[in-house]
Every structure is written in structure tokens, then in C-alpha cells.
Amino acid sequence: MGKVYYISKNVSLGILVLAAIALATIIALSIAYDKERAKNRGKPGDGGTGGSSTSPPPTTHFTPKEPWDRYRLPDSLVPVSYNVTLWPRLEPNTDGLYIFTGNSKVVFSCVKETDLIIIHCNKLNLTTFSGHHAKLSGLSEAAAPSIQKSWLVEKTAYLVLRLHSSLTVGATYVLHTEFQGELADDLEGFYRSEYTEDGVKKVVATSQMQATYARKAFPCFDEPALKAVFNVIIIHSRGTVALSNSRDIDSAESVIDGVPVKVTTFEPTKRMSTYLLAFIVSDFVSIQSNQNNNLLIRIWARKKAIDDRQGDYALNVTGPILQFYERYYNATYPLSKSDQIALPDFNAGAMENWGLVTYRETALLYDPILSSTGNKERITTVISHELAHMWFGNLVTLQWWNDLWLNEGFASYVEYLGADYAEPTWNMKDQIVLYDVHKVFAVDALASSHPLSRRAEEVNDPSQISEMFNTISYSKGAAVLRMLSEFLTEPVFARGLSSYLNTFAFGNTVYTDLHICVAVQNTQGMQIPDTVHNIMNRWTLQMGFPVVTVDTSTGTINQKHFLLDPESVVDRPSEFNYMWFVPIKWMKSGVEQQLYWLLEKSASGQEWVLLNTNMSGYFRVNYDLGNWDRLLSLLNTNHQALSVINRAQIIDDAFNLARAKIVSTTLALRTTKYLSKERDYIPWESALRNLDYYLLMFDRTEVYGAFQAYLKKQIQPLFEHFKTITENWTKVPTGHTDQYNQINAIGVACNTGVESCRDLIKTWYRQWMENPNQNPIHPNLKGTVYCRAIAFGGVEEWEFAWEMFKNATLASEAARLRSALACTKAPWLLNRYLEYSLDPAKIRKQDATSTIQSIARNVVGMPLAWNFVRARWSYIFQQYGEGSFSFSSLISGVTQRFSTEFELQELKQFKEDNLHVGFGSATLALEQAIEKTTANIRWVTENKAHVLKWLTEEST
Ligand SMILES: *[C@@H]1O[C@H](CO)[C@@H](O)[C@H](O)[C@H]1NC(C)=O
Ligand SMILES: *[C@@H]1O[C@H](CO)[C@@H](O)[C@H](O)[C@H]1NC(C)=O
Ligand SMILES: *[C@@H]1O[C@H](CO)[C@@H](O)[C@H](O)[C@H]1NC(C)=O
Ligand SMILES: *[C@@H]1O[C@H](CO)[C@@H](O)[C@H](O)[C@H]1NC(C)=O
């Protein structure tokens, strides 16, 4: 799946400097978990639907469990192929229900003697044949045992058949079922998505099978290792088009049950897993190209989006990205076509169904006039991520979900390589440091983190499987695989991949198979201290990562498990005692040195030393003060002697080491002194993310003045730089990341009171107000400009934005405006906006909590939002508490500035006062808020005086 927990880049830039701070990431992670939990809890009727007997035969034993009480299928039966016919109805039936009907024949062989057939089946009403839920026969009319009894098990989602006698080992059978299911709007299995075009409501039937929802579309052996060939037929109304994983080979008009229909037959699929199936019926249209050796490449979307040419960009990059992977993997694209489709309702960001990839509209459709550079980059990386899976994940699939990190971590790493090939001028490969490595460091530095890899037995039921889709799997997986590729070198890694993909094509693997394939390719005899397997196990089987400390005066180097909170206690034991084999790339006096392996301790040189060049290893670095001084003075005199990544890393390491009390806060602040000379995005972004915590802690204190003055001094040259290169703001910088840094420059300059910045923004916004049909603001800058213009303006500016919000037709434009409306400094407007947020006629229900959070980001809005949430808690909880994705972040968002004893008391009082109401999915967030407030109080007490003194000295 694409990144479900995608934290958007360059979107927020709200009131404060930036959005994505370490804390935000931590919160995002806990939301992700909460969401999964909420999802799984919010399904009371999970399992079979009524209509058939759902109670198993009476069982009195508690142990051993019956096989149908276990979440994993028994290993006695193996599917070979399925013939599946599905007929979704895009109009409701007389009961007002959207349904689909279908039938399936699964051919399977018996590999262990058994008189039970257990197959997944969820929420399907099965037709009975002589009282049983299925028919069984031997292949080609051979005999099969007769069915004694059949029943459904809701909890484990099984159809169970008990036979009169055993199946014969080595024989092949056919199980035939007929069923009816609901085409619900639940975004799972075979579901429906609705949208309006020209005032007409349209319905699309589409699917999301990963991880455990194929069983909701037809009875199947729904585990990734049980691959089979699928012969799919879709029946659909005339005037619609049916898509599936393979190419259609026939489409005939017919009349079934008196209904005129089309019957579309697809060529047999390759041998594949059920979770990668896709079925879609819509009236979408497509654009196509055949540029890759006659491979059919199509982009599908709503007609209006295609007419507006919103699919062109995706089509342009797909061919090159597929070519890149063919070369990189040394393996041709395994299928005869590549379809990608943008859906109006979609839970994840995207899903890598083999040959028919599904996307959220924002992840596939690019509008050349209205979309920003950030939108475009997201499309490129998401496409690159999903297409990487066409081989890694789809052609070769992991045995079980416990190894999900390898699948998603891998795609999260190579997505940057594919995107770099498609857009070579964007420096995509550097960005992994900001968007994956630094992001996951924040989460993995907590005592509550967990290892990448889990044992297969620990992951059984659907909620345990869902939990695997988290930041650790995606981003740490990416960082660790990148490190493997860096120390073995890219050619060795790529040859290993190629051998892995060719050896296991159409099969399944466990993560150690990749280690073996990669290790075998290390024929050049790259010196490594142990086997690839043993080195990698230290990174995959224990959580966290080390901080490597080098003392250049004594020549010692050591490693220690890095924990952000020095007072936290790790209660998860590790067989490796939190020691890693650390591959260290390093530089001395600007010269790259031979790779050094830190196993325990060692020696080093005198001159300035820089460790972990280009952040190629997954660890943080600390130095003796002498070396820190040398690095800081290098930054101040000749920062370009270090790569952008290393500049960003020095800043990020120093700030995080300071949070962990390993170095002083002043040392961290000193890494930002050279920024007045910095023009590159990655170091600036890294600094602003880290300074955001300071801003939150101090923007209501006397430190704020000095903080603003210092930041203003640092940002001014950057602002002038962009003014010059954009010829007085009339052009867009050509460099991709320069466009992002221009947003930072304007945002920070305006916030810190750079006069010409304010004038610029006011002028743009005024021009737009005078001529609403002619927005002069570049899409890249809209979010930033709207927010500042509303902050500087009054009721008129606010009302204008409100009108524009109500009329916005593009979802991303509406989102920008909704967030900017929270930027006003007028308390009465903020209070009114808080009221609006709970009025579904004004703010869609799904956006309510995030609107309140935007208001709380605003220093003026924070106390108003807190009072509002406290006063309305029981109403908010009843209306928005259950099943809402963002609910838990409401508490974390509103309390993120809390740093006084008084606020801590208020928070505790709030908890006590509302115990009878409850906190639902925000329960954990409330506990965390209390914990974080306590930590903030401590941090502010310890650091405020030093910070104020340093900033005061530096800002004059
Ligand atoms: C499945 O469909 C294929 C193609 O139409 C056909 O050749 C095959 O016999 C069918 N299998 C079963 C078990 O009906
Ligand atoms: C399945 O059967 C139950 C009980 O008869 C009925 O309530 C439900 O609507 C049926 N579902 C579908 C999709 O037909
Ligand atoms: C797609 O490629 C064509 C041909 O190179 C180019 O003219 C067009 O501008 C591109 N479209 C987008 C949206 O990038
Ligand atoms: C690619 O694969 C072919 C055959 O499978 C092999 O002969 C060739 O050496 C491989 N090339 C690389 C660069 O691995």
C-alpha cells in the first residue's frame, strides 16, 4: 500500500513556522494505531451475515482450539485456480441496498489428509445446495467425498465444510459457491464510491483487498502465500467499463435475468496473491500510451478530470519509471498491461494491485494550473512506490504479514530512485533523509518503539496485520535497506535484487531470502565484519538505533542506544543488548575515508572528522566538543564543503542530542548560526522543524521577542535571495527544492516581521479580492499567502476567504483555505470559526477536528480552542468521537503548547471532570498529553534562561 500515514510536505506552514516536528510525527504514529484500532472495533457485525446458519457445531473444549477458531488457515489444502464471476449493481435494489452477486469455482489440491475444508468468507450470503453452502466435486468429474455439514464462523471469517470422508492427498477438487454481498461504502473488499458530476450522482464499484478483504468479495484462501491463477468475468451495465488485473479478452452484450448487460472476460492472471486482486466498474475514461515495447499503459479517472488533462502527468512519468525498474531489477515487467486509476473515495494513499493500481485522486491527478510543486512531487513518488511493488511484493511476495516491513520499506526506499529517474533535476534521492530517516528517528527514539521484524506467530488476526502498516515498517524499513545498499554498494545490492526476483518469481519468501541473494553477489569481496544476515538482524530484530560518539582528542569511538527522553526506561529486552554493527562512512579534512565498522570501540584522527556522510547509516552522531567546534566553524566559514544532507544532519543530530541531554541546548542553537549563508532547502527545513519546538514552548514568553529577532536576522538574506532570483517575485525558482525553500523564506520572513514580505502578501491578496476569478498567487505559495494575509487582515479578508472556501471545487484548494481561516488574530473571528467547526452545514464532519486543531496552532486561538473543547467535550465526544481518524489528535493538537504547572493542573482537572463521559480513541492521547506537558515543564525550566541569553546575544 502507499503511505497510509503520509505526512504531507509543505502544506501546513500555518501560523507557525512549520508543521512537521518530531512531536507531530509521534502523534501521527499513535493516530495511525488508533485509527486501525477504531476501524477494527467499529465493526460490531463483523463476519458472516445472517441468512445462513452461523453457529458452529457445539464445542465444549477450550483447548486445543478447533482449526476454524484459529486465524491462520490449516496447511492441508492449496488453491490452483479460481473462476470468479462478479456482477455489481450500481443502482440500489428495492430495499435500497447496493449489492453484488457472483459465483466462484476454486480448484484446489489436497496436500495433507483432511476431512475439513476451511476457506475464508466474510459478509457474503451464500446460496445453499441441498442444505449446504457449497458444492464439491473432483476435477474433471472425478469423485469427491460428500458434504456432511457446513457452517460459517464469523470471528475468523471462515466457511467450513465437514466431509463424510477424507480428501485424497495429491487429488484435485473443485469447490463451487454462489453468493450475494453488499456493495457498501466501507472502502473495504468490493465496495462502492460515489461522486457527483454535472449535478448527477455517479456510482463506481471498486475494491481494496489488502490485507484481508478479498474474502469479502468471494470465498477464497485469503493468505498471501496461497497464490493461484484467477479467471475473472465481470458482468456490468452497458455504458460502463470493467477493469481487473489482466487485459480483457472479450466483452459481449447479453441479457441476464431480463437485464441488458455486458459480460467482460479477462485473460487468466499470472499466479498471484488474493490481496492484489482488483475489480472496478465505472464510467471512467482513460488516456493511454504504448511507448514501452507495446506495453499498454493507461491512466483512468472521471471524465472531467481526463478532459482537463489531469492524467497527463501521471501518463508521462509511468513509462520512464517502468523502464527504470526493468533495468534496475534486470527483469521485464511481468504483465501485459499497466492500468492506474484515480478514485474519489479511497482509504489509503494508493494500492499496488497487480496491473491495476488504485489511487486517491490527489495521488494521481495533476492539474497544471492549480496544483503545486508539492502536489506534483507526491504524485511522482507515489506512482514510483506502487510500480516498484509490481516486481517486489507482487511478483515475489512475502510469505506472511509479519515481514511487511521488507515489502513496504523496500518500496519506500526505491521510490526515490524511480522518481529520480523520472525527474532527474529534483534531487529526489536527498529527500529520503527528511521524509523518512529523520521522520522515523523521532518515533524510533522512544522507549515504546518496536522492532521492524515480528515473528509470524505474533501476527494473526486482521487488527494485528493492520498494525504492521506503520511508520516503522515504511520509513525505518527504507532507511535500513538504504544502509544495506550503501555499505554493499548499489551494484551489488541491485544484482542481489535481480537474483531474488528471478529465483522466487511467482513465489513467496521470508526476509532472510533477500539477505542470501544479496550476500551471494558480494563477489568483489567487499569487506564486511560478519554475514549480511547477522549484520542486518541487529537492525531488524531490535528496536531503536545507536548514537555513535567519537572523541577525536582521545581517539575513542563508542555506541549507545539513543533515547530522546533520557529518563525513559526500556523494558523490551534485546538479544543483542542494543548493540549494532554500525557501518560508518566518514570524512577527514574533506576527504572520504574507507568504510569503518564500529562493533565496539576503536580509534580515530585529529583534524575535523565527519561521521555518517550523506546519512548513509541509520544512526545519530555525537562528537567531542573540540570536533563540534571544528564542524561549526567549518559551517560558518565554508558550509559548502559539506553536502546538504550532512548540513541537515548536523543540525538534526545536535537538536535531538540536546533534547536527550547529551549535548547542551546552546550547542544545538549554534548549528543554526550559519543559516544566514544557507540557501538550500534541506538544511533549512531541518532547522525549522527543530526550532518549531522552541517556538511552541516560548511564543507566549519573554523569549519570543529575542527568538523572532534572531530568526528575522537569519531569514532576511534568504528572503532577499529569492526576491532576486525570482526577479522581484515575478518568477518561480527553477530548482525543485528551491521552490520549497521559497515557501519557507516567505513564511518565516512574514512571521518575523520582515516589512517587505508583509507588503508583498497584502498586495497579492488584495489583487485577488478585487478580482476573485483571477488569482495572482502561484499555487506553491497559496497556503502560506492565504494564512498570512488573513493574519494581517481583518474581517474583510476573512469573509473573502470564507466565500472562496465555500465555492472551491478542487479539494486541495478548499483544504488550504480552511486551514488559513484559522490564522486570523481576531478572537471573535476565531470563536465564531470554532462554532462553525461543529456545524456540519459549514464544515464537513470529517474536517471538524482538524479545523479546531488549526485554530489551536494559532497562539491567539490556542486558549480559545482549549476552552471550547473543555466546555463542549461531551457533545464533541458523542458527535465526533467514534471511528474518527483524527479524533485523538484533537487532544494532542490543542495541548501541544502546554508547558506550565497551571496548564498541567487544568489538563488533569479536565480528565477528572470528564471521566463519566469518556475519551474513546483519545484516551491514550490524553495520557500522552499529561506526560508531554510534564516533560515540557521540565525542559522549559532547564532551558529557558540559556535560550533567552543566547538568542539575545545573537540577535543584536
Ligand atoms: C475456468 O474457466 C476456464 C476458462 O473459461 C475453463 O477453461 C475452465 O474449465 C474453468 N474451470 C472450471 C473448474 O470450471
Ligand atoms: C444477507 O442476508 C441477510 C439476512 O437475510 C439480509 O439481512 C442481508 O440484507 C443480506 N445481504 C445482502 C447483501 O443481500
Ligand atoms: C507530458 O509530456 C508531453 C510531451 O513531452 C508534454 O508536452 C506535456 O507538457 C507533459 N505534461 C505534463 C503535465 O507534464
Ligand atoms: C541480466 O540478466 C541476464 C539474464 O537473466 C544476465 O545474462 C545478465 O548478466 C544480467 N545483467 C545484469 C546487469 O545483472
mmCIF file of N, CA and C in Angstrom, residues 832-912:
data_model
loop_
_atom_site.group_PDB
_atom_site.id
_atom_site.type_symbol
_atom_site.label_atom_id
_atom_site.label_comp_id
_atom_site.label_asym_id
_atom_site.label_seq_id
_atom_site.Cartn_x
_atom_site.Cartn_y
_atom_site.Cartn_z
ATOM 1 N N ARG A 832 -15.978 32.433 16.494
ATOM 2 C CA ARG A 832 -17.049 32.118 15.559
ATOM 3 C C ARG A 832 -16.666 30.922 14.701
ATOM 4 N N TYR A 833 -15.406 30.883 14.306
ATOM 5 C CA TYR A 833 -14.934 29.777 13.466
ATOM 6 C C TYR A 833 -14.991 28.459 14.241
ATOM 7 N N LEU A 834 -14.719 28.528 15.537
ATOM 8 C CA LEU A 834 -14.858 27.331 16.369
ATOM 9 C C LEU A 834 -16.307 26.832 16.343
ATOM 10 N N GLU A 835 -17.235 27.771 16.433
ATOM 11 C CA GLU A 835 -18.651 27.375 16.353
ATOM 12 C C GLU A 835 -18.957 26.746 14.985
ATOM 13 N N TYR A 836 -18.443 27.355 13.943
ATOM 14 C CA TYR A 836 -18.665 26.813 12.590
ATOM 15 C C TYR A 836 -18.173 25.366 12.494
ATOM 16 N N SER A 837 -17.062 25.106 13.196
ATOM 17 C CA SER A 837 -16.432 23.800 13.022
ATOM 18 C C SER A 837 -17.347 22.665 13.475
ATOM 19 N N LEU A 838 -18.301 22.966 14.359
ATOM 20 C CA LEU A 838 -19.205 21.908 14.800
ATOM 21 C C LEU A 838 -20.547 21.969 14.074
ATOM 22 N N ASP A 839 -20.599 22.767 13.026
ATOM 23 C CA ASP A 839 -21.832 22.856 12.234
ATOM 24 C C ASP A 839 -21.592 22.157 10.890
ATOM 25 N N PRO A 840 -22.119 20.952 10.736
ATOM 26 C CA PRO A 840 -21.808 20.166 9.537
ATOM 27 C C PRO A 840 -22.248 20.847 8.238
ATOM 28 N N ALA A 841 -23.170 21.812 8.347
ATOM 29 C CA ALA A 841 -23.571 22.525 7.135
ATOM 30 C C ALA A 841 -22.457 23.469 6.687
ATOM 31 N N LYS A 842 -21.568 23.817 7.610
ATOM 32 C CA LYS A 842 -20.494 24.752 7.272
ATOM 33 C C LYS A 842 -19.168 24.033 7.059
ATOM 34 N N ILE A 843 -18.831 23.136 7.979
ATOM 35 C CA ILE A 843 -17.574 22.391 7.878
ATOM 36 C C ILE A 843 -17.932 20.913 7.854
ATOM 37 N N ARG A 844 -17.477 20.202 6.834
ATOM 38 C CA ARG A 844 -17.822 18.784 6.741
ATOM 39 C C ARG A 844 -17.360 18.061 7.996
ATOM 40 N N LYS A 845 -18.165 17.107 8.386
ATOM 41 C CA LYS A 845 -17.901 16.425 9.642
ATOM 42 C C LYS A 845 -16.475 15.877 9.724
ATOM 43 N N GLN A 846 -16.010 15.328 8.630
ATOM 44 C CA GLN A 846 -14.675 14.738 8.621
ATOM 45 C C GLN A 846 -13.581 15.775 8.882
ATOM 46 N N ASP A 847 -13.890 17.072 8.689
ATOM 47 C CA ASP A 847 -12.872 18.107 8.844
ATOM 48 C C ASP A 847 -12.979 18.864 10.161
ATOM 49 N N ALA A 848 -13.944 18.501 10.984
ATOM 50 C CA ALA A 848 -14.194 19.295 12.195
ATOM 51 C C ALA A 848 -12.981 19.317 13.126
ATOM 52 N N THR A 849 -12.488 18.154 13.488
ATOM 53 C CA THR A 849 -11.417 18.151 14.491
ATOM 54 C C THR A 849 -10.145 18.786 13.943
ATOM 55 N N SER A 850 -9.887 18.619 12.666
ATOM 56 C CA SER A 850 -8.655 19.231 12.165
ATOM 57 C C SER A 850 -8.790 20.749 12.076
ATOM 58 N N THR A 851 -10.014 21.240 11.913
ATOM 59 C CA THR A 851 -10.214 22.689 11.931
ATOM 60 C C THR A 851 -9.939 23.240 13.342
ATOM 61 N N ILE A 852 -10.453 22.563 14.346
ATOM 62 C CA ILE A 852 -10.196 23.008 15.725
ATOM 63 C C ILE A 852 -8.683 22.988 15.997
ATOM 64 N N GLN A 853 -8.024 21.969 15.477
ATOM 65 C CA GLN A 853 -6.574 21.908 15.684
ATOM 66 C C GLN A 853 -5.844 23.053 15.009
ATOM 67 N N SER A 854 -6.279 23.435 13.800
ATOM 68 C CA SER A 854 -5.624 24.567 13.133
ATOM 69 C C SER A 854 -5.767 25.818 13.994
ATOM 70 N N ILE A 855 -6.943 25.969 14.579
ATOM 71 C CA ILE A 855 -7.151 27.148 15.418
ATOM 72 C C ILE A 855 -6.206 27.104 16.619
ATOM 73 N N ALA A 856 -6.008 25.908 17.164
ATOM 74 C CA ALA A 856 -5.130 25.784 18.323
ATOM 75 C C ALA A 856 -3.652 25.996 17.972
ATOM 76 N N ARG A 857 -3.286 25.821 16.695
ATOM 77 C CA ARG A 857 -1.907 26.103 16.282
ATOM 78 C C ARG A 857 -1.592 27.590 16.420
ATOM 79 N N ASN A 858 -2.653 28.389 16.258
ATOM 80 C CA ASN A 858 -2.539 29.836 16.335
ATOM 81 C C ASN A 858 -2.398 30.220 17.805
ATOM 82 N N VAL A 859 -1.382 31.009 18.107
ATOM 83 C CA VAL A 859 -1.128 31.328 19.530
ATOM 84 C C VAL A 859 -2.306 32.064 20.168
ATOM 85 N N VAL A 860 -3.013 32.845 19.372
ATOM 86 C CA VAL A 860 -4.199 33.516 19.903
ATOM 87 C C VAL A 860 -5.354 32.519 20.042
ATOM 88 N N GLY A 861 -5.422 31.596 19.113
ATOM 89 C CA GLY A 861 -6.541 30.649 19.104
ATOM 90 C C GLY A 861 -6.415 29.541 20.131
ATOM 91 N N MET A 862 -5.182 29.271 20.568
ATOM 92 C CA MET A 862 -4.960 28.119 21.447
ATOM 93 C C MET A 862 -5.846 28.125 22.697
ATOM 94 N N PRO A 863 -5.820 29.226 23.507
ATOM 95 C CA PRO A 863 -6.667 29.187 24.713
ATOM 96 C C PRO A 863 -8.151 29.131 24.371
ATOM 97 N N LEU A 864 -8.536 29.745 23.256
ATOM 98 C CA LEU A 864 -9.951 29.709 22.868
ATOM 99 C C LEU A 864 -10.355 28.280 22.528
ATOM 100 N N ALA A 865 -9.495 27.607 21.791
ATOM 101 C CA ALA A 865 -9.795 26.234 21.401
ATOM 102 C C ALA A 865 -9.837 25.321 22.624
ATOM 103 N N TRP A 866 -8.930 25.534 23.530
ATOM 104 C CA TRP A 866 -8.899 24.715 24.746
ATOM 105 C C TRP A 866 -10.181 24.903 25.559
ATOM 106 N N ASN A 867 -10.603 26.165 25.730
ATOM 107 C CA ASN A 867 -11.849 26.412 26.446
ATOM 108 C C ASN A 867 -13.036 25.781 25.717
ATOM 109 N N PHE A 868 -13.015 25.900 24.431
ATOM 110 C CA PHE A 868 -14.101 25.373 23.606
ATOM 111 C C PHE A 868 -14.191 23.853 23.758
ATOM 112 N N VAL A 869 -13.057 23.190 23.651
ATOM 113 C CA VAL A 869 -13.043 21.736 23.749
ATOM 114 C C VAL A 869 -13.485 21.291 25.142
ATOM 115 N N ARG A 870 -13.010 22.008 26.167
ATOM 116 C CA ARG A 870 -13.398 21.644 27.525
ATOM 117 C C ARG A 870 -14.895 21.814 27.736
ATOM 118 N N ALA A 871 -15.407 22.970 27.264
ATOM 119 C CA ALA A 871 -16.811 23.272 27.501
ATOM 120 C C ALA A 871 -17.731 22.314 26.742
ATOM 121 N N ARG A 872 -17.307 21.892 25.551
ATOM 122 C CA ARG A 872 -18.200 21.086 24.716
ATOM 123 C C ARG A 872 -17.826 19.613 24.694
ATOM 124 N N TRP A 873 -16.999 19.189 25.625
ATOM 125 C CA TRP A 873 -16.427 17.854 25.475
ATOM 126 C C TRP A 873 -17.468 16.770 25.231
ATOM 127 N N SER A 874 -18.545 16.763 26.024
ATOM 128 C CA SER A 874 -19.443 15.615 25.881
ATOM 129 C C SER A 874 -20.113 15.639 24.501
ATOM 130 N N TYR A 875 -20.427 16.829 24.004
ATOM 131 C CA TYR A 875 -21.020 16.908 22.665
ATOM 132 C C TYR A 875 -20.019 16.470 21.591
ATOM 133 N N ILE A 876 -18.804 17.008 21.665
ATOM 134 C CA ILE A 876 -17.777 16.659 20.681
ATOM 135 C C ILE A 876 -17.524 15.156 20.696
ATOM 136 N N PHE A 877 -17.465 14.626 21.910
ATOM 137 C CA PHE A 877 -17.176 13.198 22.025
ATOM 138 C C PHE A 877 -18.287 12.360 21.396
ATOM 139 N N GLN A 878 -19.537 12.744 21.674
ATOM 140 C CA GLN A 878 -20.652 11.977 21.105
ATOM 141 C C GLN A 878 -20.693 12.093 19.586
ATOM 142 N N GLN A 879 -20.486 13.300 19.097
ATOM 143 C CA GLN A 879 -20.653 13.528 17.665
ATOM 144 C C GLN A 879 -19.457 13.085 16.834
ATOM 145 N N TYR A 880 -18.258 13.231 17.397
ATOM 146 C CA TYR A 880 -17.067 13.035 16.582
ATOM 147 C C TYR A 880 -16.132 11.957 17.117
ATOM 148 N N GLY A 881 -16.500 11.415 18.285
ATOM 149 C CA GLY A 881 -15.556 10.535 18.976
ATOM 150 C C GLY A 881 -15.340 9.197 18.322
ATOM 151 N N GLU A 882 -16.417 8.570 17.854
ATOM 152 C CA GLU A 882 -16.252 7.192 17.399
ATOM 153 C C GLU A 882 -15.795 7.100 15.948
ATOM 154 N N GLY A 883 -14.810 6.288 15.733
ATOM 155 C CA GLY A 883 -14.405 5.951 14.375
ATOM 156 C C GLY A 883 -13.761 7.096 13.612
ATOM 157 N N SER A 884 -13.583 8.255 14.268
ATOM 158 C CA SER A 884 -12.956 9.334 13.519
ATOM 159 C C SER A 884 -11.450 9.202 13.584
ATOM 160 N N PHE A 885 -10.874 9.289 12.427
ATOM 161 C CA PHE A 885 -9.454 9.085 12.247
ATOM 162 C C PHE A 885 -8.652 10.088 13.070
ATOM 163 N N SER A 886 -9.095 11.350 13.079
ATOM 164 C CA SER A 886 -8.256 12.400 13.646
ATOM 165 C C SER A 886 -8.626 12.724 15.078
ATOM 166 N N PHE A 887 -9.538 11.946 15.665
ATOM 167 C CA PHE A 887 -10.060 12.357 16.955
ATOM 168 C C PHE A 887 -8.986 12.464 18.033
ATOM 169 N N SER A 888 -8.095 11.488 18.074
ATOM 170 C CA SER A 888 -7.100 11.514 19.144
ATOM 171 C C SER A 888 -6.137 12.691 18.977
ATOM 172 N N SER A 889 -5.951 13.138 17.728
ATOM 173 C CA SER A 889 -5.026 14.244 17.540
ATOM 174 C C SER A 889 -5.648 15.570 17.974
ATOM 175 N N LEU A 890 -6.937 15.569 18.235
ATOM 176 C CA LEU A 890 -7.568 16.784 18.746
ATOM 177 C C LEU A 890 -6.924 17.164 20.083
ATOM 178 N N ILE A 891 -6.813 16.196 20.971
ATOM 179 C CA ILE A 891 -6.225 16.466 22.285
ATOM 180 C C ILE A 891 -4.747 16.836 22.136
ATOM 181 N N SER A 892 -4.009 16.050 21.373
ATOM 182 C CA SER A 892 -2.581 16.359 21.233
ATOM 183 C C SER A 892 -2.388 17.711 20.573
ATOM 184 N N GLY A 893 -3.245 18.048 19.606
ATOM 185 C CA GLY A 893 -3.113 19.318 18.911
ATOM 186 C C GLY A 893 -3.393 20.495 19.833
ATOM 187 N N VAL A 894 -4.472 20.405 20.576
ATOM 188 C CA VAL A 894 -4.866 21.540 21.407
ATOM 189 C C VAL A 894 -3.877 21.762 22.559
ATOM 190 N N THR A 895 -3.240 20.686 23.011
ATOM 191 C CA THR A 895 -2.378 20.824 24.189
ATOM 192 C C THR A 895 -0.900 20.912 23.853
ATOM 193 N N GLN A 896 -0.551 21.041 22.576
ATOM 194 C CA GLN A 896 0.874 20.894 22.254
ATOM 195 C C GLN A 896 1.768 22.012 22.808
ATOM 196 N N ARG A 897 1.171 23.169 23.154
ATOM 197 C CA ARG A 897 1.999 24.229 23.747
ATOM 198 C C ARG A 897 2.098 24.122 25.259
ATOM 199 N N PHE A 898 1.314 23.236 25.862
ATOM 200 C CA PHE A 898 1.221 23.211 27.323
ATOM 201 C C PHE A 898 2.591 23.017 27.958
ATOM 202 N N SER A 899 2.963 23.947 28.821
ATOM 203 C CA SER A 899 4.294 23.882 29.410
ATOM 204 C C SER A 899 4.356 24.588 30.762
ATOM 205 N N THR A 900 3.191 24.794 31.381
ATOM 206 C CA THR A 900 3.213 25.394 32.726
ATOM 207 C C THR A 900 2.483 24.486 33.707
ATOM 208 N N GLU A 901 2.818 24.685 34.972
ATOM 209 C CA GLU A 901 2.188 23.912 36.040
ATOM 210 C C GLU A 901 0.672 24.126 36.013
ATOM 211 N N PHE A 902 0.273 25.353 35.751
ATOM 212 C CA PHE A 902 -1.148 25.684 35.720
ATOM 213 C C PHE A 902 -1.878 24.887 34.635
ATOM 214 N N GLU A 903 -1.266 24.817 33.464
ATOM 215 C CA GLU A 903 -1.886 24.065 32.365
ATOM 216 C C GLU A 903 -1.956 22.571 32.692
ATOM 217 N N LEU A 904 -0.922 22.099 33.360
ATOM 218 C CA LEU A 904 -0.934 20.692 33.747
ATOM 219 C C LEU A 904 -2.115 20.405 34.679
ATOM 220 N N GLN A 905 -2.340 21.320 35.631
ATOM 221 C CA GLN A 905 -3.472 21.137 36.548
ATOM 222 C C GLN A 905 -4.794 21.161 35.788
ATOM 223 N N GLU A 906 -4.903 22.093 34.834
ATOM 224 C CA GLU A 906 -6.135 22.178 34.041
ATOM 225 C C GLU A 906 -6.394 20.879 33.293
ATOM 226 N N LEU A 907 -5.330 20.336 32.763
ATOM 227 C CA LEU A 907 -5.430 19.114 31.982
ATOM 228 C C LEU A 907 -5.902 17.964 32.871
ATOM 229 N N LYS A 908 -5.325 17.880 34.056
ATOM 230 C CA LYS A 908 -5.716 16.815 34.978
ATOM 231 C C LYS A 908 -7.165 16.986 35.430
ATOM 232 N N GLN A 909 -7.542 18.257 35.640
ATOM 233 C CA GLN A 909 -8.919 18.545 36.024
ATOM 234 C C GLN A 909 -9.887 18.124 34.915
ATOM 235 N N PHE A 910 -9.488 18.422 33.703
ATOM 236 C CA PHE A 910 -10.300 18.065 32.533
ATOM 237 C C PHE A 910 -10.522 16.557 32.494
ATOM 238 N N LYS A 911 -9.479 15.830 32.771
ATOM 239 C CA LYS A 911 -9.584 14.375 32.763
ATOM 240 C C LYS A 911 -10.581 13.915 33.825
ATOM 241 N N GLU A 912 -10.420 14.485 35.010
ATOM 242 C CA GLU A 912 -11.284 14.081 36.110
ATOM 243 C C GLU A 912 -12.747 14.433 35.839
#
